[in-house]
PDB file of N, CA and C in Angstrom:
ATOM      1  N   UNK I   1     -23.294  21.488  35.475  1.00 66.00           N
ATOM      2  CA  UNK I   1     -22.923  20.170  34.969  1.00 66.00           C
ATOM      3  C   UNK I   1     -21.525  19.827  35.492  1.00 66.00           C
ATOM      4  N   UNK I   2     -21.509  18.585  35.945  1.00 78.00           N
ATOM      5  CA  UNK I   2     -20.127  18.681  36.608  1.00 78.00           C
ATOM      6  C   UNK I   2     -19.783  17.364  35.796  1.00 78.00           C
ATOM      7  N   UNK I   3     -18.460  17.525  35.476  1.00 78.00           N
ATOM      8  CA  UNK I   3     -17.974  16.206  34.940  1.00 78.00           C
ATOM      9  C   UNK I   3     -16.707  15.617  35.631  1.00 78.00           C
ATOM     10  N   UNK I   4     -16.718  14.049  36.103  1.00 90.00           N
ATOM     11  CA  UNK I   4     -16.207  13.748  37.036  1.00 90.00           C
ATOM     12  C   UNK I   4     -14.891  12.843  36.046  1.00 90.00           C
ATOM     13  N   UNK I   5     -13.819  12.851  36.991  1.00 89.00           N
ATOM     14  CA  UNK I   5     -12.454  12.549  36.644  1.00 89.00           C
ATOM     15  C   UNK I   5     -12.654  11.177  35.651  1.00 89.00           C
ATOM     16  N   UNK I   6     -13.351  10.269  35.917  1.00 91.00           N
ATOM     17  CA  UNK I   6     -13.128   9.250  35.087  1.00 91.00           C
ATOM     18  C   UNK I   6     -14.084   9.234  33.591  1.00 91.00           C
ATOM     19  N   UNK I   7     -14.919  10.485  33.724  1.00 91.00           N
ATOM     20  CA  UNK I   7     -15.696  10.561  32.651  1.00 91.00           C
ATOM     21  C   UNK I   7     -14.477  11.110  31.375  1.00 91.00           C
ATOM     22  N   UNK I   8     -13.548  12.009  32.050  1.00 91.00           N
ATOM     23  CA  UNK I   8     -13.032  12.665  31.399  1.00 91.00           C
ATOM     24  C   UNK I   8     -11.351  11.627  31.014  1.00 91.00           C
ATOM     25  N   UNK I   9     -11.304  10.320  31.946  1.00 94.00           N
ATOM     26  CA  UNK I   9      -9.943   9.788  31.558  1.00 94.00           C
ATOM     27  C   UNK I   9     -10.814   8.889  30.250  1.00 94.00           C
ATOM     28  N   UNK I  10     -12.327   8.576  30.065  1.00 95.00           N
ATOM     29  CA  UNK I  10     -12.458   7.516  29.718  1.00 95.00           C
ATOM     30  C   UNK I  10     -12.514   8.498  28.011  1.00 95.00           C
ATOM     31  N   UNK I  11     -12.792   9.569  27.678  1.00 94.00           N
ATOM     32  CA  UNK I  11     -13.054  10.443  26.832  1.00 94.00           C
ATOM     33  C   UNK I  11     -11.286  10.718  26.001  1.00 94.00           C
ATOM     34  N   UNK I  12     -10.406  10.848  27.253  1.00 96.00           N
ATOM     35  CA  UNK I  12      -9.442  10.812  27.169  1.00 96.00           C
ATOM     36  C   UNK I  12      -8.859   9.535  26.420  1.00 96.00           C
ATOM     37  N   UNK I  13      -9.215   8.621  27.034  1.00 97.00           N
ATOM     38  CA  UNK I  13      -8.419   7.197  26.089  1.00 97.00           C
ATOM     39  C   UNK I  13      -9.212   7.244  25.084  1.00 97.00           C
ATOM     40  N   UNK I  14     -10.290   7.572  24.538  1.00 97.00           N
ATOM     41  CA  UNK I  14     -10.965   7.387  23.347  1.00 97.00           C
ATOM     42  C   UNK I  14     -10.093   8.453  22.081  1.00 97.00           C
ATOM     43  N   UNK I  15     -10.108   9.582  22.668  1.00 97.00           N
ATOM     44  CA  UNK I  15      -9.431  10.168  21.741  1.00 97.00           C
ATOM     45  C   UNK I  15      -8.072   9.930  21.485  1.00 97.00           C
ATOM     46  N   UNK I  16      -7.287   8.956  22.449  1.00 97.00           N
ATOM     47  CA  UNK I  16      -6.053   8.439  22.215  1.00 97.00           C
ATOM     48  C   UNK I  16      -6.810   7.178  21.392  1.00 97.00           C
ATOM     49  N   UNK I  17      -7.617   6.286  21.481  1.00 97.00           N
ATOM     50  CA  UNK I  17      -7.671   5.773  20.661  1.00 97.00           C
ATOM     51  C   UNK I  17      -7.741   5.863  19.218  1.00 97.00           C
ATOM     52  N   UNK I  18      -9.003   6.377  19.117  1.00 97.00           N
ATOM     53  CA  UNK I  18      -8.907   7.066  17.893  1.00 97.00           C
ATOM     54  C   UNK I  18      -7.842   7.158  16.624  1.00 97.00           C
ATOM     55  N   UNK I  19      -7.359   8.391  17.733  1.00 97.00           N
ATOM     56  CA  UNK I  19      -6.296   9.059  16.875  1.00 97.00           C
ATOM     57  C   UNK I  19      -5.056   7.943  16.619  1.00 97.00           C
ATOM     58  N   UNK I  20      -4.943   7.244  17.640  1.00 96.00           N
ATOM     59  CA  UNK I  20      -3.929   5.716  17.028  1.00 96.00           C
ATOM     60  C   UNK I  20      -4.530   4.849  15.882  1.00 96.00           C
ATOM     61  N   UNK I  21      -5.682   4.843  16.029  1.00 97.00           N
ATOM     62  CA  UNK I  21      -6.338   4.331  14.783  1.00 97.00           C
ATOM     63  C   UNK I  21      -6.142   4.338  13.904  1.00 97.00           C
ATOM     64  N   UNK I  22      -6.154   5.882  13.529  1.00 96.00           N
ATOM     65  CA  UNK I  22      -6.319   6.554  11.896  1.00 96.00           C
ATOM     66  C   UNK I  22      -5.044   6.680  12.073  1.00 96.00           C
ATOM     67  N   UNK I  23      -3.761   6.387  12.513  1.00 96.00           N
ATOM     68  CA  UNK I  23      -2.104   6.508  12.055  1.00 96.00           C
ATOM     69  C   UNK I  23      -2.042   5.412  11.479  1.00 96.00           C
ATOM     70  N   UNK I  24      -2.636   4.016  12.017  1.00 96.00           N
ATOM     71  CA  UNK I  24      -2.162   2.996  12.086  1.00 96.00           C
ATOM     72  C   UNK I  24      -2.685   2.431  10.573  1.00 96.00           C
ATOM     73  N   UNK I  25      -3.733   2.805  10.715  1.00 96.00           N
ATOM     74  CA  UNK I  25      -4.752   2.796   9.400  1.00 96.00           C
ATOM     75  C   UNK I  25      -4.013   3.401   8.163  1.00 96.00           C
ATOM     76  N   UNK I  26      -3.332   4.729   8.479  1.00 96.00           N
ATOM     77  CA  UNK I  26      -2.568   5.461   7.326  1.00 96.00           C
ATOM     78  C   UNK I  26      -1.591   4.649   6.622  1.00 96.00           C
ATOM     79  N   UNK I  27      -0.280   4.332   7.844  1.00 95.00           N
ATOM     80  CA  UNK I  27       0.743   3.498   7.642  1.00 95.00           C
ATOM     81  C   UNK I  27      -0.006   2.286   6.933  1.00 95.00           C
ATOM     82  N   UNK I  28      -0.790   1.614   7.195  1.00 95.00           N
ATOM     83  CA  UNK I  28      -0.672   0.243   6.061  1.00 95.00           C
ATOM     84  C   UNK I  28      -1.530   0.579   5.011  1.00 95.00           C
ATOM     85  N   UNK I  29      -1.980   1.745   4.434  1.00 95.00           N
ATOM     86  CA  UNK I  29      -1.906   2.441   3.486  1.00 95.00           C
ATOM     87  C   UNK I  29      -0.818   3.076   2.593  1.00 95.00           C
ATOM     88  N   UNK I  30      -0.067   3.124   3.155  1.00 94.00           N
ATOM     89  CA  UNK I  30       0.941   3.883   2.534  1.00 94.00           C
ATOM     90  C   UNK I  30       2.120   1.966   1.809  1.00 94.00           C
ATOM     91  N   UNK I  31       1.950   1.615   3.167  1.00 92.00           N
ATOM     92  CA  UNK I  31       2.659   0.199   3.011  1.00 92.00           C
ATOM     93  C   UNK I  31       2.242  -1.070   1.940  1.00 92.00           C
ATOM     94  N   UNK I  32       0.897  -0.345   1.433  1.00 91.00           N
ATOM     95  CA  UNK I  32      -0.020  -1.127   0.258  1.00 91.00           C
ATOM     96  C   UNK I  32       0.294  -0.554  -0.882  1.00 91.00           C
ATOM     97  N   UNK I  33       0.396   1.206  -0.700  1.00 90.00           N
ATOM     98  CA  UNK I  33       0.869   1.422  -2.272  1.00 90.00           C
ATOM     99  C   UNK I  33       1.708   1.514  -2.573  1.00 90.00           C
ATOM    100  N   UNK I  34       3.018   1.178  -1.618  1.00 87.00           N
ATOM    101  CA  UNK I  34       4.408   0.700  -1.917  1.00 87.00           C
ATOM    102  C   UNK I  34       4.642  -0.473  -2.655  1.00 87.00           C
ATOM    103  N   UNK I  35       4.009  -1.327  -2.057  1.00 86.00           N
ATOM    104  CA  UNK I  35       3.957  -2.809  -2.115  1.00 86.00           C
ATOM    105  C   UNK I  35       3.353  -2.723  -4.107  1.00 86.00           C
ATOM    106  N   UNK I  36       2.369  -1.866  -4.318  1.00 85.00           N
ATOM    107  CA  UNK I  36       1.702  -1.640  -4.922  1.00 85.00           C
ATOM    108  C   UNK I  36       2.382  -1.329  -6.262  1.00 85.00           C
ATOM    109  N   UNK I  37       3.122  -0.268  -6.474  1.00 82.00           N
ATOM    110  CA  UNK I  37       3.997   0.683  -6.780  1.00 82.00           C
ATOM    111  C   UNK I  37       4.910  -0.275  -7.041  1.00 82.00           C
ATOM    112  N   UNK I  38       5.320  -1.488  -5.922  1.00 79.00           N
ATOM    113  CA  UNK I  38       6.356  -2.095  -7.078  1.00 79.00           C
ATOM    114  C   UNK I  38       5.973  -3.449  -7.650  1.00 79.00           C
ATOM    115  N   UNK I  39       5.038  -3.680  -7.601  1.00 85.00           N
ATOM    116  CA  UNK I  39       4.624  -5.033  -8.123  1.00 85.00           C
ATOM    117  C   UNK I  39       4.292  -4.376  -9.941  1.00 85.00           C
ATOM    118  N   UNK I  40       3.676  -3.284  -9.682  1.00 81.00           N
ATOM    119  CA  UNK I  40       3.528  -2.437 -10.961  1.00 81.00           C
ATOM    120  C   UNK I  40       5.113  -2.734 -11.737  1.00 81.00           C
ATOM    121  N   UNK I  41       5.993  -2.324 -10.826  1.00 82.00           N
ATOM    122  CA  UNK I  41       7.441  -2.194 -11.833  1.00 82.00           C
ATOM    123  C   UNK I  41       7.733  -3.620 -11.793  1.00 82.00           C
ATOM    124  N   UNK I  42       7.580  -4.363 -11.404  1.00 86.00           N
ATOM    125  CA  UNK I  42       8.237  -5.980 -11.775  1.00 86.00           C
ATOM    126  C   UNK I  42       7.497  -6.441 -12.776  1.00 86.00           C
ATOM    127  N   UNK I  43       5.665  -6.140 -12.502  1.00 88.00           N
ATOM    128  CA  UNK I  43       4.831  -6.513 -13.874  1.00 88.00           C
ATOM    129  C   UNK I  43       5.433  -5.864 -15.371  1.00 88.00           C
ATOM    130  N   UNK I  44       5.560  -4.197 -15.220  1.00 88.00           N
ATOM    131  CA  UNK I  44       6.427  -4.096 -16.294  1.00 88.00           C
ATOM    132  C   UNK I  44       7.364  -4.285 -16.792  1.00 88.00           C
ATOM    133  N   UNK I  45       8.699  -5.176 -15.843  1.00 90.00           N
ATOM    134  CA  UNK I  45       9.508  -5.538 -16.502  1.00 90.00           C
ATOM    135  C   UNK I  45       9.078  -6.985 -16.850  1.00 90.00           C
ATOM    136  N   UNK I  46       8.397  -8.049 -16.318  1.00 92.00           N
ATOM    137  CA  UNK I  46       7.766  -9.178 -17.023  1.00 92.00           C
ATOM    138  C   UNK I  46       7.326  -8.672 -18.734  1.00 92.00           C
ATOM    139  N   UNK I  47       6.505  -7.679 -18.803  1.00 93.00           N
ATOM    140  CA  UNK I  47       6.083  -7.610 -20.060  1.00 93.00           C
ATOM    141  C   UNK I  47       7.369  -7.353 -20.821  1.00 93.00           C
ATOM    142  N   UNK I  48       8.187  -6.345 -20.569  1.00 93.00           N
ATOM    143  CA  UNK I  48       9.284  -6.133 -21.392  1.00 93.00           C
ATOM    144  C   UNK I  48      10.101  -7.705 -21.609  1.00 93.00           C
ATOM    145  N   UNK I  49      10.004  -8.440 -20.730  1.00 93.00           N
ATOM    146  CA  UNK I  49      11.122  -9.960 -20.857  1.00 93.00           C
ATOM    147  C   UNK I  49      10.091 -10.602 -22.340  1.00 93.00           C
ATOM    148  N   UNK I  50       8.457 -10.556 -21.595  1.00 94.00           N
ATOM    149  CA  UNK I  50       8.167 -10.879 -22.759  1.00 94.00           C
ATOM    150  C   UNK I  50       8.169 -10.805 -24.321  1.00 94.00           C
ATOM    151  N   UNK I  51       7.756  -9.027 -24.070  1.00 93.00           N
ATOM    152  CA  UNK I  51       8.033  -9.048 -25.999  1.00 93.00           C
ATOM    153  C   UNK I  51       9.136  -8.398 -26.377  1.00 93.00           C
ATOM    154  N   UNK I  52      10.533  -8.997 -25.714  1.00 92.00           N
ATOM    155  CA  UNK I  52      11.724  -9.697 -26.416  1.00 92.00           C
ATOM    156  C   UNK I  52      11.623 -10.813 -26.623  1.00 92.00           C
ATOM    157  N   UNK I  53      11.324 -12.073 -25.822  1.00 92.00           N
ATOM    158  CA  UNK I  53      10.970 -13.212 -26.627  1.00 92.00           C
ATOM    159  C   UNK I  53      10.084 -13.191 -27.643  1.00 92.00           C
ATOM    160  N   UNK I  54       9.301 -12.267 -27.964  1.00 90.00           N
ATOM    161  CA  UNK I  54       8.090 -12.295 -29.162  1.00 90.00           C
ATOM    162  C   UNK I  54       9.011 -11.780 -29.814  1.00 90.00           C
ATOM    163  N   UNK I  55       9.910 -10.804 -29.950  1.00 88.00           N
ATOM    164  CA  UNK I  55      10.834 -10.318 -31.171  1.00 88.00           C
ATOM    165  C   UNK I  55      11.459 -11.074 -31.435  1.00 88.00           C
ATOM    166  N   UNK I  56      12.554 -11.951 -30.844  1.00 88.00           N
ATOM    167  CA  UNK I  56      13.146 -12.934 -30.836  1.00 88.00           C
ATOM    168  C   UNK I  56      12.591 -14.252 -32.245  1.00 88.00           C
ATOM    169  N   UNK I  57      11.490 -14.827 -31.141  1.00 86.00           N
ATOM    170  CA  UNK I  57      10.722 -15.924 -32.105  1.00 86.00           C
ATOM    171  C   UNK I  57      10.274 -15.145 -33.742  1.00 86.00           C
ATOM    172  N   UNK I  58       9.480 -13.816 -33.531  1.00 82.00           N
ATOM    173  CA  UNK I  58       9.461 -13.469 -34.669  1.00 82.00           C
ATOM    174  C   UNK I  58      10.760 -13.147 -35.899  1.00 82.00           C
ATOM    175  N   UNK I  59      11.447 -12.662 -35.406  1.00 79.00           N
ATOM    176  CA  UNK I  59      13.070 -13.081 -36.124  1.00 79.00           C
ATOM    177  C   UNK I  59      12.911 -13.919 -36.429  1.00 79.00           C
ATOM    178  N   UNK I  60      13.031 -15.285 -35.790  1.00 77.00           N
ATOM    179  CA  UNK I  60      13.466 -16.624 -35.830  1.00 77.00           C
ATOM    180  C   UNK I  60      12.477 -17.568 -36.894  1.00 77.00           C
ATOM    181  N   UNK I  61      11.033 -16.699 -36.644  1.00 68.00           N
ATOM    182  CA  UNK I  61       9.941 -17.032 -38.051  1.00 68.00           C
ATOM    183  C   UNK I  61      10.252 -16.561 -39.315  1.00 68.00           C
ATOM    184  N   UNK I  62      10.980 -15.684 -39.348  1.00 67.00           N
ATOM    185  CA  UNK I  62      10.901 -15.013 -40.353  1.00 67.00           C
ATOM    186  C   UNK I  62      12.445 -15.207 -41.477  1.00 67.00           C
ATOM    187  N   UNK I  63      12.884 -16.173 -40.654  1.00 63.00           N
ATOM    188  CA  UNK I  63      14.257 -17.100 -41.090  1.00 63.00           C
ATOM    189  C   UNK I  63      13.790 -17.675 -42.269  1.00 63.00           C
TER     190      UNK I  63
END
């Protein structure tokens, strides 16, 4: 079986493809659960803004 030079460049860029693939694929994975990770911490500080205004008004009901 003989395998000729361009069988082996074209095998060659595939596995360079590939493998650029699944990095590229990783990174905006990682860049989603960052993104992810802090939308989480801004949502929890929204809730905290909120129920201080609910303590607040409830004080203020209870005048």
């Amino acid at each position: 079986m003989e395998i000729a030079i361009k069988d082996f460049m074209y095998f060659l860029v595939l596995v360079v493809g590939v493998t650029g693939s699944h990095f590229m694929l990783r990174a905006r994975v990682m860049v989603l659960e960052e993104r992810s990770r802090n939308h989480n911490d801004q949502f929890q500080q929204i809730l905290a803004a909120l129920k201080n205004l609910e303590d607040k008004l409830d004080h203020k009901a209870d005048r």
